[in-house]
Amino acid sequence: FEVSPVPTGAGVVSGVVRDRVTGEPLANAEVSLGSLLVNGLSRFMLTDENGEYSFENLPLTTVQISASRNTFS
């Protein structure tokens, strides 16, 4: 059998993390991206001051994204 390499540098996933109640952008939220289809594809980052994130140079595949932010009083 033959295995073809997954193209890299072709995909971008970006967006804004917002508070579920207020709709305000969330700075410093942890965003994680992974894929069950591409072994080893796992990335993490924090959102910027506007709640924005961008994962670049991704292989063309299906990904899962999650976001969370801990708050301390």
mmCIF file with all atom_site columns, N, CA and C in Angstrom:
data_model
loop_
_atom_site.group_PDB
_atom_site.id
_atom_site.type_symbol
_atom_site.label_atom_id
_atom_site.label_alt_id
_atom_site.label_comp_id
_atom_site.label_asym_id
_atom_site.label_entity_id
_atom_site.label_seq_id
_atom_site.pdbx_PDB_ins_code
_atom_site.Cartn_x
_atom_site.Cartn_y
_atom_site.Cartn_z
_atom_site.occupancy
_atom_site.B_iso_or_equiv
_atom_site.pdbx_formal_charge
_atom_site.auth_seq_id
_atom_site.auth_comp_id
_atom_site.auth_asym_id
_atom_site.auth_atom_id
_atom_site.pdbx_PDB_model_num
ATOM 1   N N  . PHE A 1 1  ? 0.833   -1.174 0.000  1.00 0.00 ? 1  PHE A N  1
ATOM 2   C CA . PHE A 1 1  ? 0.000   0.000  0.000  1.00 0.00 ? 1  PHE A CA 1
ATOM 3   C C  . PHE A 1 1  ? 0.872   1.229  0.000  1.00 0.00 ? 1  PHE A C  1
ATOM 4   N N  . GLU A 1 2  ? 0.266   2.362  -0.304 1.00 0.00 ? 2  GLU A N  1
ATOM 5   C CA . GLU A 1 2  ? 0.992   3.623  -0.370 1.00 0.00 ? 2  GLU A CA 1
ATOM 6   C C  . GLU A 1 2  ? 0.313   4.635  0.553  1.00 0.00 ? 2  GLU A C  1
ATOM 7   N N  . VAL A 1 3  ? 1.119   5.376  1.272  1.00 0.00 ? 3  VAL A N  1
ATOM 8   C CA . VAL A 1 3  ? 0.599   6.419  2.143  1.00 0.00 ? 3  VAL A CA 1
ATOM 9   C C  . VAL A 1 3  ? 0.998   7.758  1.557  1.00 0.00 ? 3  VAL A C  1
ATOM 10  N N  . SER A 1 4  ? 0.011   8.577  1.301  1.00 0.00 ? 4  SER A N  1
ATOM 11  C CA . SER A 1 4  ? 0.292   9.910  0.781  1.00 0.00 ? 4  SER A CA 1
ATOM 12  C C  . SER A 1 4  ? 0.439   10.876 1.948  1.00 0.00 ? 4  SER A C  1
ATOM 13  N N  . PRO A 1 5  ? 1.404   11.782 1.879  1.00 0.00 ? 5  PRO A N  1
ATOM 14  C CA . PRO A 1 5  ? 1.554   12.747 2.956  1.00 0.00 ? 5  PRO A CA 1
ATOM 15  C C  . PRO A 1 5  ? 0.372   13.702 3.010  1.00 0.00 ? 5  PRO A C  1
ATOM 16  N N  . VAL A 1 6  ? 0.056   14.130 4.209  1.00 0.00 ? 6  VAL A N  1
ATOM 17  C CA . VAL A 1 6  ? -1.012  15.114 4.384  1.00 0.00 ? 6  VAL A CA 1
ATOM 18  C C  . VAL A 1 6  ? -0.444  16.477 4.034  1.00 0.00 ? 6  VAL A C  1
ATOM 19  N N  . PRO A 1 7  ? -1.121  17.240 3.166  1.00 0.00 ? 7  PRO A N  1
ATOM 20  C CA . PRO A 1 7  ? -0.603  18.557 2.808  1.00 0.00 ? 7  PRO A CA 1
ATOM 21  C C  . PRO A 1 7  ? -0.553  19.472 4.039  1.00 0.00 ? 7  PRO A C  1
ATOM 22  N N  . THR A 1 8  ? 0.527   20.200 4.189  1.00 0.00 ? 8  THR A N  1
ATOM 23  C CA . THR A 1 8  ? 0.631   21.137 5.298  1.00 0.00 ? 8  THR A CA 1
ATOM 24  C C  . THR A 1 8  ? 0.611   22.551 4.761  1.00 0.00 ? 8  THR A C  1
ATOM 25  N N  . GLY A 1 9  ? 0.348   23.473 5.641  1.00 0.00 ? 9  GLY A N  1
ATOM 26  C CA . GLY A 1 9  ? 0.374   24.871 5.245  1.00 0.00 ? 9  GLY A CA 1
ATOM 27  C C  . GLY A 1 9  ? -0.834  25.310 4.453  1.00 0.00 ? 9  GLY A C  1
ATOM 28  N N  . ALA A 1 10 ? -1.855  24.460 4.388  1.00 0.00 ? 10 ALA A N  1
ATOM 29  C CA . ALA A 1 10 ? -2.989  24.788 3.546  1.00 0.00 ? 10 ALA A CA 1
ATOM 30  C C  . ALA A 1 10 ? -4.194  25.286 4.336  1.00 0.00 ? 10 ALA A C  1
ATOM 31  N N  . GLY A 1 11 ? -4.259  24.948 5.629  1.00 0.00 ? 11 GLY A N  1
ATOM 32  C CA . GLY A 1 11 ? -5.460  25.265 6.389  1.00 0.00 ? 11 GLY A CA 1
ATOM 33  C C  . GLY A 1 11 ? -5.253  26.294 7.478  1.00 0.00 ? 11 GLY A C  1
ATOM 34  N N  . VAL A 1 12 ? -6.301  27.049 7.734  1.00 0.00 ? 12 VAL A N  1
ATOM 35  C CA . VAL A 1 12 ? -6.320  28.047 8.808  1.00 0.00 ? 12 VAL A CA 1
ATOM 36  C C  . VAL A 1 12 ? -7.652  27.912 9.537  1.00 0.00 ? 12 VAL A C  1
ATOM 37  N N  . VAL A 1 13 ? -7.604  27.911 10.856 1.00 0.00 ? 13 VAL A N  1
ATOM 38  C CA . VAL A 1 13 ? -8.805  27.959 11.676 1.00 0.00 ? 13 VAL A CA 1
ATOM 39  C C  . VAL A 1 13 ? -8.650  29.157 12.598 1.00 0.00 ? 13 VAL A C  1
ATOM 40  N N  . SER A 1 14 ? -9.612  30.076 12.554 1.00 0.00 ? 14 SER A N  1
ATOM 41  C CA . SER A 1 14 ? -9.526  31.265 13.396 1.00 0.00 ? 14 SER A CA 1
ATOM 42  C C  . SER A 1 14 ? -10.918 31.650 13.872 1.00 0.00 ? 14 SER A C  1
ATOM 43  N N  . GLY A 1 15 ? -10.952 32.453 14.913 1.00 0.00 ? 15 GLY A N  1
ATOM 44  C CA . GLY A 1 15 ? -12.243 32.882 15.424 1.00 0.00 ? 15 GLY A CA 1
ATOM 45  C C  . GLY A 1 15 ? -12.096 33.743 16.663 1.00 0.00 ? 15 GLY A C  1
ATOM 46  N N  . VAL A 1 16 ? -13.215 33.945 17.341 1.00 0.00 ? 16 VAL A N  1
ATOM 47  C CA . VAL A 1 16 ? -13.266 34.744 18.559 1.00 0.00 ? 16 VAL A CA 1
ATOM 48  C C  . VAL A 1 16 ? -13.980 33.924 19.628 1.00 0.00 ? 16 VAL A C  1
ATOM 49  N N  . VAL A 1 17 ? -13.410 33.863 20.824 1.00 0.00 ? 17 VAL A N  1
ATOM 50  C CA . VAL A 1 17 ? -14.057 33.204 21.950 1.00 0.00 ? 17 VAL A CA 1
ATOM 51  C C  . VAL A 1 17 ? -14.843 34.269 22.704 1.00 0.00 ? 17 VAL A C  1
ATOM 52  N N  . ARG A 1 18 ? -16.143 33.983 22.941 1.00 0.00 ? 18 ARG A N  1
ATOM 53  C CA . ARG A 1 18 ? -17.018 34.948 23.606 1.00 0.00 ? 18 ARG A CA 1
ATOM 54  C C  . ARG A 1 18 ? -17.679 34.324 24.831 1.00 0.00 ? 18 ARG A C  1
ATOM 55  N N  . ASP A 1 19 ? -17.973 35.175 25.795 1.00 0.00 ? 19 ASP A N  1
ATOM 56  C CA . ASP A 1 19 ? -18.704 34.753 26.982 1.00 0.00 ? 19 ASP A CA 1
ATOM 57  C C  . ASP A 1 19 ? -20.099 34.296 26.560 1.00 0.00 ? 19 ASP A C  1
ATOM 58  N N  . ARG A 1 20 ? -20.515 33.162 27.049 1.00 0.00 ? 20 ARG A N  1
ATOM 59  C CA . ARG A 1 20 ? -21.795 32.578 26.657 1.00 0.00 ? 20 ARG A CA 1
ATOM 60  C C  . ARG A 1 20 ? -22.979 33.449 27.080 1.00 0.00 ? 20 ARG A C  1
ATOM 61  N N  . VAL A 1 21 ? -22.856 34.158 28.189 1.00 0.00 ? 21 VAL A N  1
ATOM 62  C CA . VAL A 1 21 ? -23.959 34.961 28.711 1.00 0.00 ? 21 VAL A CA 1
ATOM 63  C C  . VAL A 1 21 ? -23.957 36.372 28.133 1.00 0.00 ? 21 VAL A C  1
ATOM 64  N N  . THR A 1 22 ? -22.803 37.045 28.201 1.00 0.00 ? 22 THR A N  1
ATOM 65  C CA . THR A 1 22 ? -22.745 38.456 27.809 1.00 0.00 ? 22 THR A CA 1
ATOM 66  C C  . THR A 1 22 ? -22.397 38.681 26.350 1.00 0.00 ? 22 THR A C  1
ATOM 67  N N  . GLY A 1 23 ? -21.753 37.691 25.726 1.00 0.00 ? 23 GLY A N  1
ATOM 68  C CA . GLY A 1 23 ? -21.303 37.855 24.346 1.00 0.00 ? 23 GLY A CA 1
ATOM 69  C C  . GLY A 1 23 ? -20.011 38.635 24.215 1.00 0.00 ? 23 GLY A C  1
ATOM 70  N N  . GLU A 1 24 ? -19.439 39.040 25.349 1.00 0.00 ? 24 GLU A N  1
ATOM 71  C CA . GLU A 1 24 ? -18.180 39.792 25.328 1.00 0.00 ? 24 GLU A CA 1
ATOM 72  C C  . GLU A 1 24 ? -17.012 38.871 24.943 1.00 0.00 ? 24 GLU A C  1
ATOM 73  N N  . PRO A 1 25 ? -16.031 39.370 24.172 1.00 0.00 ? 25 PRO A N  1
ATOM 74  C CA . PRO A 1 25 ? -14.843 38.579 23.844 1.00 0.00 ? 25 PRO A CA 1
ATOM 75  C C  . PRO A 1 25 ? -14.063 38.242 25.114 1.00 0.00 ? 25 PRO A C  1
ATOM 76  N N  . LEU A 1 26 ? -13.489 37.041 25.157 1.00 0.00 ? 26 LEU A N  1
ATOM 77  C CA . LEU A 1 26 ? -12.734 36.586 26.321 1.00 0.00 ? 26 LEU A CA 1
ATOM 78  C C  . LEU A 1 26 ? -11.236 36.564 26.029 1.00 0.00 ? 26 LEU A C  1
ATOM 79  N N  . ALA A 1 27 ? -10.506 37.449 26.676 1.00 0.00 ? 27 ALA A N  1
ATOM 80  C CA . ALA A 1 27 ? -9.048  37.454 26.565 1.00 0.00 ? 27 ALA A CA 1
ATOM 81  C C  . ALA A 1 27 ? -8.477  36.320 27.409 1.00 0.00 ? 27 ALA A C  1
ATOM 82  N N  . ASN A 1 28 ? -7.350  35.785 26.980 1.00 0.00 ? 28 ASN A N  1
ATOM 83  C CA . ASN A 1 28 ? -6.606  34.740 27.702 1.00 0.00 ? 28 ASN A CA 1
ATOM 84  C C  . ASN A 1 28 ? -7.395  33.455 27.919 1.00 0.00 ? 28 ASN A C  1
ATOM 85  N N  . ALA A 1 29 ? -8.309  33.140 27.021 1.00 0.00 ? 29 ALA A N  1
ATOM 86  C CA . ALA A 1 29 ? -8.982  31.844 27.051 1.00 0.00 ? 29 ALA A CA 1
ATOM 87  C C  . ALA A 1 29 ? -8.073  30.836 26.355 1.00 0.00 ? 29 ALA A C  1
ATOM 88  N N  . GLU A 1 30 ? -8.024  29.607 26.877 1.00 0.00 ? 30 GLU A N  1
ATOM 89  C CA . GLU A 1 30 ? -7.209  28.574 26.245 1.00 0.00 ? 30 GLU A CA 1
ATOM 90  C C  . GLU A 1 30 ? -8.025  27.894 25.156 1.00 0.00 ? 30 GLU A C  1
ATOM 91  N N  . VAL A 1 31 ? -7.481  27.877 23.953 1.00 0.00 ? 31 VAL A N  1
ATOM 92  C CA . VAL A 1 31 ? -8.133  27.229 22.815 1.00 0.00 ? 31 VAL A CA 1
ATOM 93  C C  . VAL A 1 31 ? -7.276  26.039 22.417 1.00 0.00 ? 31 VAL A C  1
ATOM 94  N N  . SER A 1 32 ? -7.902  24.885 22.297 1.00 0.00 ? 32 SER A N  1
ATOM 95  C CA . SER A 1 32 ? -7.161  23.694 21.873 1.00 0.00 ? 32 SER A CA 1
ATOM 96  C C  . SER A 1 32 ? -7.758  23.165 20.578 1.00 0.00 ? 32 SER A C  1
ATOM 97  N N  . LEU A 1 33 ? -6.884  22.641 19.743 1.00 0.00 ? 33 LEU A N  1
ATOM 98  C CA . LEU A 1 33 ? -7.264  22.110 18.440 1.00 0.00 ? 33 LEU A CA 1
ATOM 99  C C  . LEU A 1 33 ? -6.616  20.751 18.294 1.00 0.00 ? 33 LEU A C  1
ATOM 100 N N  . GLY A 1 34 ? -7.354  19.780 17.829 1.00 0.00 ? 34 GLY A N  1
ATOM 101 C CA . GLY A 1 34 ? -6.809  18.450 17.614 1.00 0.00 ? 34 GLY A CA 1
ATOM 102 C C  . GLY A 1 34 ? -7.559  17.728 16.518 1.00 0.00 ? 34 GLY A C  1
ATOM 103 N N  . SER A 1 35 ? -7.016  16.588 16.115 1.00 0.00 ? 35 SER A N  1
ATOM 104 C CA . SER A 1 35 ? -7.642  15.773 15.089 1.00 0.00 ? 35 SER A CA 1
ATOM 105 C C  . SER A 1 35 ? -7.423  14.306 15.405 1.00 0.00 ? 35 SER A C  1
ATOM 106 N N  . LEU A 1 36 ? -8.479  13.521 15.279 1.00 0.00 ? 36 LEU A N  1
ATOM 107 C CA . LEU A 1 36 ? -8.359  12.078 15.437 1.00 0.00 ? 36 LEU A CA 1
ATOM 108 C C  . LEU A 1 36 ? -7.851  11.436 14.155 1.00 0.00 ? 36 LEU A C  1
ATOM 109 N N  . LEU A 1 37 ? -7.879  12.195 13.049 1.00 0.00 ? 37 LEU A N  1
ATOM 110 C CA . LEU A 1 37 ? -7.495  11.657 11.752 1.00 0.00 ? 37 LEU A CA 1
ATOM 111 C C  . LEU A 1 37 ? -6.010  11.840 11.438 1.00 0.00 ? 37 LEU A C  1
ATOM 112 N N  . VAL A 1 38 ? -5.367  12.820 12.086 1.00 0.00 ? 38 VAL A N  1
ATOM 113 C CA . VAL A 1 38 ? -3.958  13.090 11.830 1.00 0.00 ? 38 VAL A CA 1
ATOM 114 C C  . VAL A 1 38 ? -3.203  12.892 13.140 1.00 0.00 ? 38 VAL A C  1
ATOM 115 N N  . ASN A 1 39 ? -2.419  11.835 13.208 1.00 0.00 ? 39 ASN A N  1
ATOM 116 C CA . ASN A 1 39 ? -1.667  11.519 14.411 1.00 0.00 ? 39 ASN A CA 1
ATOM 117 C C  . ASN A 1 39 ? -0.727  12.661 14.782 1.00 0.00 ? 39 ASN A C  1
ATOM 118 N N  . GLY A 1 40 ? -0.782  13.095 16.020 1.00 0.00 ? 40 GLY A N  1
ATOM 119 C CA . GLY A 1 40 ? 0.128   14.132 16.493 1.00 0.00 ? 40 GLY A CA 1
ATOM 120 C C  . GLY A 1 40 ? -0.353  15.552 16.279 1.00 0.00 ? 40 GLY A C  1
ATOM 121 N N  . LEU A 1 41 ? -1.540  15.741 15.678 1.00 0.00 ? 41 LEU A N  1
ATOM 122 C CA . LEU A 1 41 ? -2.037  17.100 15.478 1.00 0.00 ? 41 LEU A CA 1
ATOM 123 C C  . LEU A 1 41 ? -2.750  17.552 16.744 1.00 0.00 ? 41 LEU A C  1
ATOM 124 N N  . SER A 1 42 ? -2.054  18.344 17.524 1.00 0.00 ? 42 SER A N  1
ATOM 125 C CA . SER A 1 42 ? -2.591  18.874 18.762 1.00 0.00 ? 42 SER A CA 1
ATOM 126 C C  . SER A 1 42 ? -1.926  20.224 19.006 1.00 0.00 ? 42 SER A C  1
ATOM 127 N N  . ARG A 1 43 ? -2.726  21.276 19.089 1.00 0.00 ? 43 ARG A N  1
ATOM 128 C CA . ARG A 1 43 ? -2.177  22.621 19.295 1.00 0.00 ? 43 ARG A CA 1
ATOM 129 C C  . ARG A 1 43 ? -2.982  23.354 20.355 1.00 0.00 ? 43 ARG A C  1
ATOM 130 N N  . PHE A 1 44 ? -2.301  24.244 21.057 1.00 0.00 ? 44 PHE A N  1
ATOM 131 C CA . PHE A 1 44 ? -2.918  25.041 22.109 1.00 0.00 ? 44 PHE A CA 1
ATOM 132 C C  . PHE A 1 44 ? -2.461  26.478 21.968 1.00 0.00 ? 44 PHE A C  1
ATOM 133 N N  . MET A 1 45 ? -3.324  27.408 22.329 1.00 0.00 ? 45 MET A N  1
ATOM 134 C CA . MET A 1 45 ? -2.936  28.810 22.366 1.00 0.00 ? 45 MET A CA 1
ATOM 135 C C  . MET A 1 45 ? -3.894  29.574 23.260 1.00 0.00 ? 45 MET A C  1
ATOM 136 N N  . LEU A 1 46 ? -3.504  30.782 23.647 1.00 0.00 ? 46 LEU A N  1
ATOM 137 C CA . LEU A 1 46 ? -4.365  31.679 24.391 1.00 0.00 ? 46 LEU A CA 1
ATOM 138 C C  . LEU A 1 46 ? -4.904  32.742 23.446 1.00 0.00 ? 46 LEU A C  1
ATOM 139 N N  . THR A 1 47 ? -6.145  33.154 23.676 1.00 0.00 ? 47 THR A N  1
ATOM 140 C CA . THR A 1 47 ? -6.713  34.228 22.872 1.00 0.00 ? 47 THR A CA 1
ATOM 141 C C  . THR A 1 47 ? -6.028  35.548 23.225 1.00 0.00 ? 47 THR A C  1
ATOM 142 N N  . ASP A 1 48 ? -6.047  36.466 22.281 1.00 0.00 ? 48 ASP A N  1
ATOM 143 C CA . ASP A 1 48 ? -5.453  37.781 22.530 1.00 0.00 ? 48 ASP A CA 1
ATOM 144 C C  . ASP A 1 48 ? -6.434  38.658 23.312 1.00 0.00 ? 48 ASP A C  1
ATOM 145 N N  . GLU A 1 49 ? -6.120  39.925 23.461 1.00 0.00 ? 49 GLU A N  1
ATOM 146 C CA . GLU A 1 49 ? -6.955  40.836 24.264 1.00 0.00 ? 49 GLU A CA 1
ATOM 147 C C  . GLU A 1 49 ? -8.347  41.041 23.670 1.00 0.00 ? 49 GLU A C  1
ATOM 148 N N  . ASN A 1 50 ? -8.530  40.686 22.397 1.00 0.00 ? 50 ASN A N  1
ATOM 149 C CA . ASN A 1 50 ? -9.839  40.793 21.741 1.00 0.00 ? 50 ASN A CA 1
ATOM 150 C C  . ASN A 1 50 ? -10.575 39.453 21.661 1.00 0.00 ? 50 ASN A C  1
ATOM 151 N N  . GLY A 1 51 ? -10.039 38.431 22.330 1.00 0.00 ? 51 GLY A N  1
ATOM 152 C CA . GLY A 1 51 ? -10.644 37.105 22.304 1.00 0.00 ? 51 GLY A CA 1
ATOM 153 C C  . GLY A 1 51 ? -10.371 36.330 21.031 1.00 0.00 ? 51 GLY A C  1
ATOM 154 N N  . GLU A 1 52 ? -9.454  36.823 20.203 1.00 0.00 ? 52 GLU A N  1
ATOM 155 C CA . GLU A 1 52 ? -9.190  36.198 18.901 1.00 0.00 ? 52 GLU A CA 1
ATOM 156 C C  . GLU A 1 52 ? -8.091  35.139 18.976 1.00 0.00 ? 52 GLU A C  1
ATOM 157 N N  . TYR A 1 53 ? -8.222  34.121 18.121 1.00 0.00 ? 53 TYR A N  1
ATOM 158 C CA . TYR A 1 53 ? -7.208  33.078 17.983 1.00 0.00 ? 53 TYR A CA 1
ATOM 159 C C  . TYR A 1 53 ? -7.080  32.727 16.504 1.00 0.00 ? 53 TYR A C  1
ATOM 160 N N  . SER A 1 54 ? -5.928  32.169 16.136 1.00 0.00 ? 54 SER A N  1
ATOM 161 C CA . SER A 1 54 ? -5.715  31.727 14.765 1.00 0.00 ? 54 SER A CA 1
ATOM 162 C C  . SER A 1 54 ? -4.680  30.615 14.736 1.00 0.00 ? 54 SER A C  1
ATOM 163 N N  . PHE A 1 55 ? -5.078  29.455 14.237 1.00 0.00 ? 55 PHE A N  1
ATOM 164 C CA . PHE A 1 55 ? -4.164  28.337 14.010 1.00 0.00 ? 55 PHE A CA 1
ATOM 165 C C  . PHE A 1 55 ? -3.878  28.313 12.513 1.00 0.00 ? 55 PHE A C  1
ATOM 166 N N  . GLU A 1 56 ? -2.611  28.378 12.147 1.00 0.00 ? 56 GLU A N  1
ATOM 167 C CA . GLU A 1 56 ? -2.231  28.427 10.730 1.00 0.00 ? 56 GLU A CA 1
ATOM 168 C C  . GLU A 1 56 ? -1.392  27.222 10.350 1.00 0.00 ? 56 GLU A C  1
ATOM 169 N N  . ASN A 1 57 ? -1.193  27.046 9.064  1.00 0.00 ? 57 ASN A N  1
ATOM 170 C CA . ASN A 1 57 ? -0.378  25.954 8.518  1.00 0.00 ? 57 ASN A CA 1
ATOM 171 C C  . ASN A 1 57 ? -0.861  24.587 8.981  1.00 0.00 ? 57 ASN A C  1
ATOM 172 N N  . LEU A 1 58 ? -2.165  24.379 8.911  1.00 0.00 ? 58 LEU A N  1
ATOM 173 C CA . LEU A 1 58 ? -2.758  23.107 9.315  1.00 0.00 ? 58 LEU A CA 1
ATOM 174 C C  . LEU A 1 58 ? -2.936  22.200 8.102  1.00 0.00 ? 58 LEU A C  1
ATOM 175 N N  . PRO A 1 59 ? -2.837  20.888 8.319  1.00 0.00 ? 59 PRO A N  1
ATOM 176 C CA . PRO A 1 59 ? -3.179  19.975 7.226  1.00 0.00 ? 59 PRO A CA 1
ATOM 177 C C  . PRO A 1 59 ? -4.684  20.043 6.967  1.00 0.00 ? 59 PRO A C  1
ATOM 178 N N  . LEU A 1 60 ? -5.076  19.725 5.757  1.00 0.00 ? 60 LEU A N  1
ATOM 179 C CA . LEU A 1 60 ? -6.495  19.723 5.412  1.00 0.00 ? 60 LEU A CA 1
ATOM 180 C C  . LEU A 1 60 ? -7.133  18.457 5.985  1.00 0.00 ? 60 LEU A C  1
ATOM 181 N N  . THR A 1 61 ? -7.835  18.622 7.096  1.00 0.00 ? 61 THR A N  1
ATOM 182 C CA . THR A 1 61 ? -8.484  17.507 7.771  1.00 0.00 ? 61 THR A CA 1
ATOM 183 C C  . THR A 1 61 ? -9.579  18.049 8.677  1.00 0.00 ? 61 THR A C  1
ATOM 184 N N  . THR A 1 62 ? -10.357 17.173 9.239  1.00 0.00 ? 62 THR A N  1
ATOM 185 C CA . THR A 1 62 ? -11.382 17.561 10.204 1.00 0.00 ? 62 THR A CA 1
ATOM 186 C C  . THR A 1 62 ? -10.719 17.767 11.559 1.00 0.00 ? 62 THR A C  1
ATOM 187 N N  . VAL A 1 63 ? -11.055 18.867 12.222 1.00 0.00 ? 63 VAL A N  1
ATOM 188 C CA . VAL A 1 63 ? -10.471 19.153 13.532 1.00 0.00 ? 63 VAL A CA 1
ATOM 189 C C  . VAL A 1 63 ? -11.571 19.378 14.565 1.00 0.00 ? 63 VAL A C  1
ATOM 190 N N  . GLN A 1 64 ? -11.180 19.234 15.822 1.00 0.00 ? 64 GLN A N  1
ATOM 191 C CA . GLN A 1 64 ? -12.055 19.542 16.946 1.00 0.00 ? 64 GLN A CA 1
ATOM 192 C C  . GLN A 1 64 ? -11.437 20.707 17.693 1.00 0.00 ? 64 GLN A C  1
ATOM 193 N N  . ILE A 1 65 ? -12.276 21.661 18.093 1.00 0.00 ? 65 ILE A N  1
ATOM 194 C CA . ILE A 1 65 ? -11.795 22.839 18.805 1.00 0.00 ? 65 ILE A CA 1
ATOM 195 C C  . ILE A 1 65 ? -12.572 22.967 20.104 1.00 0.00 ? 65 ILE A C  1
ATOM 196 N N  . SER A 1 66 ? -11.860 23.314 21.167 1.00 0.00 ? 66 SER A N  1
ATOM 197 C CA . SER A 1 66 ? -12.519 23.625 22.432 1.00 0.00 ? 66 SER A CA 1
ATOM 198 C C  . SER A 1 66 ? -11.847 24.836 23.049 1.00 0.00 ? 66 SER A C  1
ATOM 199 N N  . ALA A 1 67 ? -12.604 25.519 23.901 1.00 0.00 ? 67 ALA A N  1
ATOM 200 C CA . ALA A 1 67 ? -12.066 26.706 24.572 1.00 0.00 ? 67 ALA A CA 1
ATOM 201 C C  . ALA A 1 67 ? -12.527 26.704 26.021 1.00 0.00 ? 67 ALA A C  1
ATOM 202 N N  . SER A 1 68 ? -11.655 27.218 26.891 1.00 0.00 ? 68 SER A N  1
ATOM 203 C CA . SER A 1 68 ? -12.010 27.333 28.300 1.00 0.00 ? 68 SER A CA 1
ATOM 204 C C  . SER A 1 68 ? -11.228 28.482 28.915 1.00 0.00 ? 68 SER A C  1
ATOM 205 N N  . ARG A 1 69 ? -11.748 28.980 30.013 1.00 0.00 ? 69 ARG A N  1
ATOM 206 C CA . ARG A 1 69 ? -11.022 30.016 30.741 1.00 0.00 ? 69 ARG A CA 1
ATOM 207 C C  . ARG A 1 69 ? -11.371 29.893 32.215 1.00 0.00 ? 69 ARG A C  1
ATOM 208 N N  . ASN A 1 70 ? -10.334 29.769 33.021 1.00 0.00 ? 70 ASN A N  1
ATOM 209 C CA . ASN A 1 70 ? -10.523 29.728 34.463 1.00 0.00 ? 70 ASN A CA 1
ATOM 210 C C  . ASN A 1 70 ? -10.503 31.131 35.002 1.00 0.00 ? 70 ASN A C  1
ATOM 211 N N  . THR A 1 71 ? -11.395 31.419 35.919 1.00 0.00 ? 71 THR A N  1
ATOM 212 C CA . THR A 1 71 ? -11.398 32.714 36.575 1.00 0.00 ? 71 THR A CA 1
ATOM 213 C C  . THR A 1 71 ? -11.226 32.491 38.066 1.00 0.00 ? 71 THR A C  1
ATOM 214 N N  . PHE A 1 72 ? -10.450 33.351 38.674 1.00 0.00 ? 72 PHE A N  1
ATOM 215 C CA . PHE A 1 72 ? -10.176 33.248 40.100 1.00 0.00 ? 72 PHE A CA 1
ATOM 216 C C  . PHE A 1 72 ? -10.590 34.536 40.777 1.00 0.00 ? 72 PHE A C  1
ATOM 217 N N  . SER A 1 73 ? -11.231 34.408 41.912 1.00 0.00 ? 73 SER A N  1
ATOM 218 C CA . SER A 1 73 ? -11.646 35.600 42.672 1.00 0.00 ? 73 SER A CA 1
ATOM 219 C C  . SER A 1 73 ? -10.657 35.878 43.773 1.00 0.00 ? 73 SER A C  1
#
